[in-house]
Amino acid sequence: MPSTLRPPRLRWPAALAACLLATAAQAGEIRVEVRADDGEPLADAVIVAVPEQGGAAAGARRDRAVMDQEDKEFVPYVLPITVGTQVDFPNHDSIRHHVYSFSPAKRFELPLYIGQPAAPVRFDTPGVVVLGCNIHDWMIAYVYVADSPFFTRSGEDGMATLGPLPAGRYQVRVWHPRLDGAEADTARALDVPATGALSARWQLGLKPDFRIPRAPIPGGSGY
Amino acid sequence: MGNTTGRFNLLTKPLRNALARLRSSLGARPDGAAPRRSSLGRALAHRMIVFVALLLVAGQVLVFLAIDRAVSANTLVSVRGEIAVGERIFRRLLDERSQQLTAAARLLTSDFGFRQAIASGDQATMASALGNHGSRIGAAKMVLIGPDGQVMASAGASIGAEDAFPALVQAAMKSGSASAIALSDGRPHQLVVVPVLAPAPIGWVVVGFRIDAALAAELGQLTALDVSFASWQQGQGWTLSASNLPADAREHLQGLLDQTTPANAAYRLAAGAPDERVAAATLLVSGKDQAVLAVLQRSMAEALERFANLRTILIGLAALSLAATVVGSGMIANSISRPVTALVQFAQRLESGDYERGPPPGGNDELGQLATAFENMRLAVSAREQQIKAMAYHDALTGLPNRALFNDRLQQAVGVAQRLDNPVSVMLIDLDRFKEVNDTLGHHVGDQLLIEVAVRLRGVLARATDTAARLGGDEFAVLLPTADEATAREMAQRLRRAFTQPVFIEGRTLDVGGSIGIASFPRHGRDPHVLMSHADAAMYFAKRKRLPYAVYETRHATAMDGSEQLAMATELHLAVSSEQLVLHYQPRISLRQGTGLHAEALVRWQHPKRGFLAPQAFMPFAERTDCIHEVTRWVVGEAIGQAARWHAAGLPVQLSINLSVRDLLGPHLVGDRRLALQSHGASARWFMLEITESAIMDDPARALEVAGQLRQMGFQLSIDDFGSGYSSLSVIKTLPVAEIKIDRSFVAQVTSDRDDLAIVRSVIDLAHHLGLEVVAEGVESSAALALLKDLCCDHAQGYHVAMPMPLDEVETWLRARQTGRQGRPASGERTA
């Protein structure tokens, strides 16, 4: 594992934004609004656009991402990445965490550690990987391994902008941790113009949130 | 009776009362009225106690029943309440248990190793992990359900569609976990479904816990109820799967359940009769083909046990208050019956005539008023009695005590005198010529005369203890307690003086005269009746002799009181007709040579009850009544007959026959004698008729006339008891008598008393000078006989000569005398 290669810390949105800004003149974009079925804005929804022409080479980019652990929580809650991205799991707490995943897309385990693990974890299979901490049951995070380089995540206002995208026809789909039903069902075919923005709106049915409440005593071992 | 009473006094009072009650209950008459009456108050008390006690018992029984009923009803209500509470607790406990089980299952499913095993996807690994972890929390069943709702693995039993519990898992998927009770393998289980979080749910584990007897027992303990779980399956009916009931109650419950269906079981069980247990039931599972019923029961008997103590306390209190009531009412009844008894005793005293003491003091209550009424009654009755007594014991005319009161006082005085050895004297006063006053001047004058006499009598009596009384008619009496004969004489003199003053009535001057008879205790008798009778005799004597007064002497005696006299008069009549009278004969001898046989006929009364009576015992009485005529007639007839027989038999006896005063004065004497002589063919010469000196002196003229007639008939006459009366020699001189008989009182002491000797000598001389023969009576010694012979007395009669003898003896005596000094020697013969 390329644990010795320590690239500069880079937050992918920033990189993406730079990229988007650089290409803004030649490409269009999709402005997405995600809402729950009760009309509330839905944050942490992942929007993925897959070009129909198949031009986009999945996993072509060698990206790195970070899943922080701060104050006994994973940050961010939902981390969309593209296939092949290596993710670091730095522990910023003063206690140890035991990060694991039983998800078929990526099963791994980072037994009790403090600070930066020796190597990042590389996610090679598209799919959803649920992260947990064996010590702190309530800690949960999702790594969405996308099979496309075009993806984004909704903010608190449920808004997200996907682009700049090369003009063309895309299959656009939305995923959320509480999504009730199959992700494929959300897919829509959208034609992205060469310039300008395209608006799209998704309203999602949600499942109950099974997030385990935090342990009442800080530092205590909750379940 | 006396015996019984005596024995009774030895018994204690309660015993006596008990005995009296017993006897009255046996129907026997009580000894007297007193015990029966005194039990009246007690009976009242008993009735009161019994009534109050019964009332109390009835009240307490009612209270007890009411309380018992209330307790039962209350218990039922409280048991129902307990069951309601228990039911809530039971539900809460089931909820809590499911939460606990959920929590335990969650803990189990969050185990990293378990999650790893589950995540492995290997069937065998998953099953073994389920089994391993299930046993940690005592689960009977562990089933792993995939996110798609399909069974992925299960512990123990094989995987079956029925293990999917789709509804339950659906519920868990919605709310994170779920729990329910359901039948599994035909048994009720508590099922919990929890997610396997990694950390998002990767599957669901169904954990089943068996509902068994241990759970029922635990729940039973917590709810304080009997807890049973019954399961029902289509086609199989009810099965009692878990219960903490005892075996018999379990069967009973099974029986109840068998009559129900899941739809109505809860209602039917709760509404059932609370015979032994009150029940409530909750349907925990209700499905088309299965049901689980929780039955909560509470035993009535156990619930009522709490009140057993209350019952004991109630009974104790009842007994205590009953005892207190009996004692209290006994005391109250006693406080009522005691005054009642005292009043009864007071009334008994009144009945017996004791008016001295008042009733027992009473309070202001009704009994006090009764006592006051009794007191008023006592005073009224007492006053009336005094009045009646005054009327009954006093003579209305003179105001003097009457005969009854006089007798009463005499009785008392004699009684006192007997104890203190005092004398007592009585005087009887009979007014002279009172009948003439009444007849000639009228009764009103007679009455005034009597009043005046009473006034004078009172005036004479000096001492308060002396009593003057009017006995009736013109008869008065004076009682002189402690006065002896001498004092009585003095008193008689004073009375005499008081009576010498004439009485002025209606312009007339009347002389008051009276005859007084005196008798003294103890000299003249120790009995009041005897005293009165003797005073009467003395008074009669005084009247006869025209004396101012006479003190009783034995010769006055009648020895009989009025009632005896009446009885004797009847008896004497009977005696004459039924031959109770016999004649005895006392021979006399001649102190000179050659004179014939002579005897005196003396009457004897063979009284059926009193035996042989001498003439002194009844002749004085007979002489005062007409009886004497009958007696004399019989005596004379008998004597004449006997004389005739003797003469016929060759015994020429001359018989002396006594005649009384009344005989002498009676109209028939002469005619009767003549008839008697003729009927027996007797000669008057055979008889000597003896007349007492006093008889002659009572009416000398009549005596002379009759004596002349008798003498003419041929009878010889004799003056009896010569010297005892106050004969006038001139009368004797004129009488055609042949002899005189010297009174025995002179003859008895003729040998020792010079005066008597002088009298006897003078009488003999006097008689001889008058040509009369002399008979000495009462010759009781040979010395007297010799002396009389020396004094030239002609005949001697007395015990020394011969006793009075019955007929056969005197005949023998006479024959011996006749046949020349043979047979029985006579004393007279020895001296002759």
Coordinates of N, CA and C in Angstrom, one line a residue, chain A residues 12 32 85 99 105 153 157 159 170 176 179 186 189 199 201-202 208 212 218:
Chain A
W12 N -11.2 17.1 -1.9 CA -11.6 16.9 -3.3 C -12.6 17.9 -3.7
V32 N -28.9 20.5 -9.4 CA -29.8 19.5 -8.8 C -30.4 20.0 -7.5
T85 N -10.2 5.5 -5.8 CA -9.7 6.5 -4.9 C -9.2 5.9 -3.6
V99 N -12.0 1.2 12.9 CA -12.8 1.4 11.8 C -12.9 0.1 11.0
A105 N -18.8 -4.1 -1.1 CA -17.9 -3.3 -2.0 C -16.5 -3.2 -1.5
R153 N -22.5 16.0 -4.1 CA -23.3 15.7 -2.9 C -24.1 17.0 -2.5
D157 N -29.0 22.7 2.1 CA -30.2 23.2 1.4 C -30.7 22.2 0.4
M159 N -29.3 21.4 -2.2 CA -28.9 21.8 -3.6 C -27.5 21.3 -3.9
Y170 N -26.5 12.1 -20.4 CA -26.1 11.5 -19.1 C -27.2 10.7 -18.5
H176 N -29.0 8.0 -1.4 CA -28.9 8.6 -0.1 C -28.9 7.5 0.9
L179 N -32.2 6.0 1.5 CA -33.0 5.9 0.3 C -33.8 4.6 0.3
T186 N -33.8 5.8 -9.5 CA -33.8 7.2 -9.5 C -33.2 7.7 -10.8
A189 N -32.3 10.2 -17.6 CA -31.5 10.6 -18.8 C -31.6 12.1 -18.9
S199 N -31.5 22.3 -14.9 CA -32.0 22.0 -13.5 C -32.8 20.7 -13.4
R201 N -34.7 18.0 -10.4 CA -35.2 18.0 -9.0 C -35.6 16.5 -8.7
W202 N -35.1 16.1 -7.6 CA -35.4 14.7 -7.1 C -36.2 14.8 -5.8
P208 N -36.5 4.7 7.6 CA -36.1 5.3 8.9 C -34.6 5.3 9.1
I212 N -27.5 5.0 15.6 CA -27.5 4.7 17.0 C -27.1 6.0 17.8
P218 N -19.3 10.7 27.7 CA -18.2 10.8 26.7 C -17.0 10.0 27.1

